[in-house]
Amino acid sequence: MTNWRAEIVCTAYNNGQLPAPQVPEIAIAGRSNVGKSTLINALLNRTSSHIAKVSSKPGKTRSLNFYKIDPGEGRPPFCLVDLPGYGYAARSPDERAGWLRLVNGYFAGNGRDISFVIHLIDFRHGPLAGDIELTEWLDSLDMPRLVVFTKGDKVPRGRARPMYQKYVSAGLISIMPPLVTTGKNDAETERLREIMPAIIAEVGRLG
Ligand SMILES: Nc1nc2c(ncn2[C@@H]2O[C@H](COP(=O)(O)OP(=O)(O)OP(=O)(O)O)[C@@H](O)[C@H]2O)c(=O)[nH]1
Ligand SMILES: [Mg+2]
C-alpha cells in the first residue's frame, strides 16, 4: 500500500485566511454529505482516527482545509483541499453567499496552481442540480476534473454496472473513467492514491 504523510497547514473561513500558494493543489468538491472529508481520511488511511472531521449531518465542513501531502518515493509534495459542500438546503441566504464568496475567492486566487478538481458524486443519485452547476462553472474556468462516485457500497451489486454506464453515457466530464469508492481504504481509493502524483505531473505538463 502507498502511504502518504500529511499535515493540516491551513483552515480558512474567509478569503483573507487563504494560505499563500506553495505547491500544486487538488480541490475536493461536491454536495454536502457526499463524503469529501471521508475520502480525505481514506486517502490518508485515517478511517478510524480521522484527520478531516466527518458527520452524518450535512454542512459539517464550513471552511477550506488544506492538507499538505508528502507522497514519498521522491515525488513532489502537493495539497489536498477539502471544500465545504454545496446544496445544503438548511443554510441561510447569508451562509450561502459566504460559501460562494469563499469558494469563488479560492478558485480565482492569484497564482494558485489548482491542478484539478476531484468532483465527488453520490453513486446512488448520480449528478444532481448542484453537480451540474458545478460542472458548468468548472467548464467556464477551464478546470480539469476527475469524477469519483462515493457510497458505492450502498448500491446492490447487480445494479452498479448499469447505473455506472447510465451516468457515464449521460456525458460526465472526467479526465479518466470515474472511480467508485465506499468511504473506506478500498481498492479504488488505493488506485486514486497511486495515480494522483502522475495526474498532477501530466496536468502540469499540459497546462
Ligand atoms: N456507506 C458510506 N458512507 C459514506 C461514504 N462516504 C461518506 N460516508 C458517510 O457520509 C456522511 C458524510 O460524510 P462527510 O465526509 O462528512 O461528507 P462531506 O462531503 O465532507 O460533507 P460536508 O462537510 O457537510 O460538505 C458520514 O456519515 C460518512 O461516514 C461511503 O462511500 N459509503
Ligand atoms: Mg466535510
Coordinates of C-alpha atoms and ligand atoms in Angstrom, one line a residue:
M1 CA 0.0 0.0 0.0
T2 CA 1.1 3.5 -0.8
N3 CA 1.5 5.6 2.4
W4 CA 1.3 9.4 2.4
R5 CA 2.4 11.7 5.1
A6 CA 0.1 14.5 5.8
E7 CA -0.3 17.6 7.9
I8 CA -3.1 20.2 8.0
V9 CA -1.5 23.5 7.0
C10 CA -4.5 25.9 7.0
T11 CA -8.2 26.2 7.8
A12 CA -9.7 29.2 6.1
Y13 CA -13.1 30.6 6.9
N14 CA -12.7 33.6 4.7
N15 CA -10.6 34.7 1.7
G16 CA -8.2 36.6 4.0
Q17 CA -7.2 33.4 5.7
L18 CA -6.3 31.5 2.4
P19 CA -2.7 30.4 2.5
A20 CA -0.1 31.7 0.0
P21 CA 0.1 29.1 -2.8
Q22 CA 3.2 26.9 -2.5
V23 CA 2.6 23.6 -4.1
P24 CA 0.0 22.2 -6.6
E25 CA -3.4 21.8 -5.1
I26 CA -6.2 19.3 -5.7
A27 CA -9.6 20.6 -4.6
I28 CA -12.2 18.1 -3.4
A29 CA -15.7 19.4 -4.3
G30 CA -19.2 18.0 -4.1
R31 CA -22.6 18.3 -2.3
S32 CA -22.8 18.5 1.4
N33 CA -22.6 15.0 2.9
V34 CA -21.4 13.3 -0.3
G35 CA -18.2 12.2 1.5
K36 CA -15.4 14.7 0.8
S37 CA -13.9 14.6 4.2
T38 CA -14.3 10.9 4.3
L39 CA -12.4 10.4 1.1
I40 CA -9.5 12.5 2.6
N41 CA -9.4 10.3 5.6
A42 CA -9.5 7.2 3.4
L43 CA -6.7 8.5 1.2
L44 CA -4.6 9.2 4.3
N45 CA -5.5 5.8 5.7
R46 CA -7.2 7.5 8.7
T47 CA -10.6 5.8 8.6
S48 CA -10.6 5.2 12.4
S49 CA -8.6 8.1 13.7
H50 CA -9.9 10.9 11.5
I51 CA -7.8 13.9 10.4
A52 CA -10.7 15.5 8.5
K53 CA -13.9 16.0 10.5
V54 CA -16.8 13.8 9.3
S55 CA -20.5 13.9 10.2
S56 CA -23.7 12.2 9.2
K57 CA -25.3 15.6 9.2
P58 CA -24.8 17.7 6.1
G59 CA -22.9 21.0 6.4
K60 CA -20.1 19.8 8.6
T61 CA -17.1 21.4 6.8
R62 CA -17.6 25.2 6.8
S63 CA -14.0 26.1 6.0
L64 CA -11.5 25.3 3.3
N65 CA -9.0 22.8 4.8
F66 CA -5.5 22.4 3.3
Y67 CA -3.7 19.1 3.9
K68 CA -0.1 19.1 2.7
I69 CA 0.8 15.7 1.4
D70 CA 4.3 14.2 1.1
P71 CA 3.6 11.2 -1.2
G72 CA 7.1 9.8 -0.6
E73 CA 9.4 8.0 -3.1
G74 CA 11.0 11.3 -4.0
R75 CA 7.7 12.6 -5.6
P76 CA 6.9 16.3 -5.1
P77 CA 4.5 17.4 -2.4
F78 CA 1.0 18.7 -3.1
C79 CA -2.1 19.9 -1.1
L80 CA -5.5 18.3 -0.9
V81 CA -8.1 20.9 -0.3
D82 CA -11.3 19.9 1.4
L83 CA -14.0 22.3 0.3
P84 CA -17.3 23.0 2.2
G85 CA -20.2 21.3 0.4
Y86 CA -23.0 22.9 -1.6
G87 CA -26.7 22.1 -1.9
Y88 CA -27.4 22.1 1.8
A89 CA -30.9 23.4 1.9
A90 CA -31.0 24.4 5.6
R91 CA -28.4 27.1 5.1
S92 CA -29.5 30.7 5.4
P93 CA -29.0 33.0 2.3
D94 CA -26.2 34.7 4.2
E95 CA -24.4 31.4 4.7
R96 CA -24.8 30.5 1.1
A97 CA -23.4 33.9 0.0
G98 CA -20.5 33.4 2.3
W99 CA -19.9 29.9 0.8
L100 CA -19.9 31.4 -2.7
R101 CA -17.5 34.2 -1.8
L102 CA -15.1 31.7 -0.2
V103 CA -15.1 29.1 -3.0
N104 CA -15.1 31.8 -5.7
G105 CA -12.2 33.6 -4.0
Y106 CA -10.3 30.3 -3.8
F107 CA -10.7 29.4 -7.5
A108 CA -9.9 33.0 -8.5
G109 CA -6.9 33.0 -6.2
N110 CA -3.8 34.9 -7.5
G111 CA -1.2 32.5 -8.7
R112 CA -2.8 29.3 -7.2
D113 CA -1.8 26.2 -9.0
I114 CA -5.0 24.2 -8.8
S115 CA -4.1 21.0 -10.8
F116 CA -7.5 19.6 -10.9
V117 CA -10.7 19.1 -9.0
I118 CA -12.0 15.8 -7.7
H119 CA -15.8 16.1 -8.2
L120 CA -17.5 13.7 -5.8
I121 CA -20.9 12.4 -6.8
D122 CA -23.2 10.2 -4.7
F123 CA -23.4 6.9 -6.7
R124 CA -27.0 6.3 -5.6
H125 CA -28.3 9.6 -7.1
G126 CA -25.8 10.5 -9.9
P127 CA -25.3 14.1 -10.8
L128 CA -28.0 16.4 -9.2
A129 CA -28.7 20.1 -10.0
G130 CA -25.8 21.4 -7.9
D131 CA -23.4 19.0 -9.6
I132 CA -24.5 20.2 -13.0
E133 CA -24.0 23.8 -11.8
L134 CA -20.5 22.9 -10.6
T135 CA -19.7 21.2 -13.9
E136 CA -20.7 24.2 -15.9
W137 CA -18.8 26.6 -13.6
L138 CA -15.6 24.5 -13.8
D139 CA -16.1 24.4 -17.6
S140 CA -16.1 28.1 -17.6
L141 CA -12.8 28.2 -15.6
D142 CA -11.3 25.5 -17.9
M143 CA -10.6 23.5 -14.8
P144 CA -9.8 19.8 -15.3
R145 CA -11.7 17.4 -13.1
L146 CA -11.9 13.8 -12.1
V147 CA -15.3 12.4 -11.1
V148 CA -15.3 10.0 -8.1
F149 CA -18.5 8.3 -7.0
T150 CA -19.0 7.8 -3.3
K151 CA -21.3 5.5 -1.4
G152 CA -20.8 2.7 -4.0
D153 CA -21.3 0.3 -1.1
K154 CA -24.9 1.4 -0.8
V155 CA -25.9 0.2 -4.2
P156 CA -26.7 -3.5 -4.7
R157 CA -24.0 -5.3 -6.8
G158 CA -26.3 -6.2 -9.7
R159 CA -27.4 -2.6 -10.2
A160 CA -23.9 -1.0 -10.0
R161 CA -22.8 -1.7 -13.5
P162 CA -25.9 -0.4 -15.4
M163 CA -26.0 2.6 -13.2
Y164 CA -22.4 3.4 -13.8
Q165 CA -22.9 3.0 -17.6
K166 CA -26.0 5.2 -17.5
Y167 CA -24.2 8.1 -15.7
V168 CA -21.1 7.9 -17.9
S169 CA -23.1 7.7 -21.2
A170 CA -25.1 10.8 -20.0
G171 CA -21.9 12.7 -20.5
L172 CA -19.9 13.1 -17.3
I173 CA -16.7 15.2 -17.8
S174 CA -13.7 13.5 -16.2
I175 CA -10.0 13.2 -17.1
M176 CA -10.3 9.4 -16.7
P177 CA -13.1 6.9 -16.2
P178 CA -14.8 7.7 -12.8
L179 CA -13.9 5.7 -9.8
V180 CA -16.4 4.2 -7.4
T181 CA -15.5 4.4 -3.7
T182 CA -17.0 3.2 -0.4
G183 CA -15.6 5.6 2.2
K184 CA -13.0 3.0 3.2
N185 CA -9.5 2.5 2.2
D186 CA -10.7 0.3 -0.7
A187 CA -9.0 -0.7 -4.0
E188 CA -10.3 2.3 -5.9
T189 CA -9.1 4.7 -3.2
E190 CA -5.7 3.0 -3.4
R191 CA -5.8 3.4 -7.1
L192 CA -6.5 7.1 -6.7
R193 CA -3.6 7.4 -4.3
E194 CA -1.3 5.7 -6.7
I195 CA -2.2 7.7 -9.8
M196 CA -2.7 11.2 -8.2
P197 CA 1.0 12.2 -8.4
A198 CA 1.1 11.2 -12.1
I199 CA -2.1 13.2 -12.9
I200 CA -0.6 16.3 -11.2
A201 CA 2.5 15.9 -13.3
E202 CA 0.5 15.3 -16.5
V203 CA -1.9 18.2 -16.0
G204 CA 1.0 20.5 -15.1
R205 CA 2.8 19.5 -18.3
L206 CA -0.2 20.2 -20.4
G207 CA -1.2 23.4 -18.6
Ligands
LIG1 N1 -21.6 4.0 3.4 C1 -20.8 5.0 3.1 N2 -20.9 6.1 3.9 C2 -20.1 7.2 3.5 C3 -19.3 7.2 2.3 N3 -18.7 8.4 2.2 C4 -19.1 9.1 3.3 N4 -20.0 8.4 4.0 C5 -20.7 8.9 5.2 O1 -21.5 10.1 4.8 C6 -21.5 11.0 5.8 C7 -21.0 12.4 5.3 O2 -19.6 12.3 5.1 P1 -18.6 13.5 5.1 O3 -17.2 13.0 4.7 O4 -18.7 14.3 6.4 O5 -19.2 14.4 3.9 P2 -18.8 15.8 3.4 O6 -18.9 15.7 1.9 O7 -17.4 16.2 3.9 O8 -19.9 16.8 4.0 P3 -19.8 18.4 4.3 O9 -18.6 18.6 5.1 O10 -21.0 18.6 5.1 O11 -19.8 19.1 3.0 C8 -20.7 10.4 7.0 O12 -21.7 9.8 7.9 C9 -19.8 9.4 6.3 O13 -19.5 8.3 7.2 C10 -19.3 6.0 1.5 O14 -18.6 5.9 0.5 N5 -20.1 4.9 2.0
MG2 MG -16.7 17.7 5.0

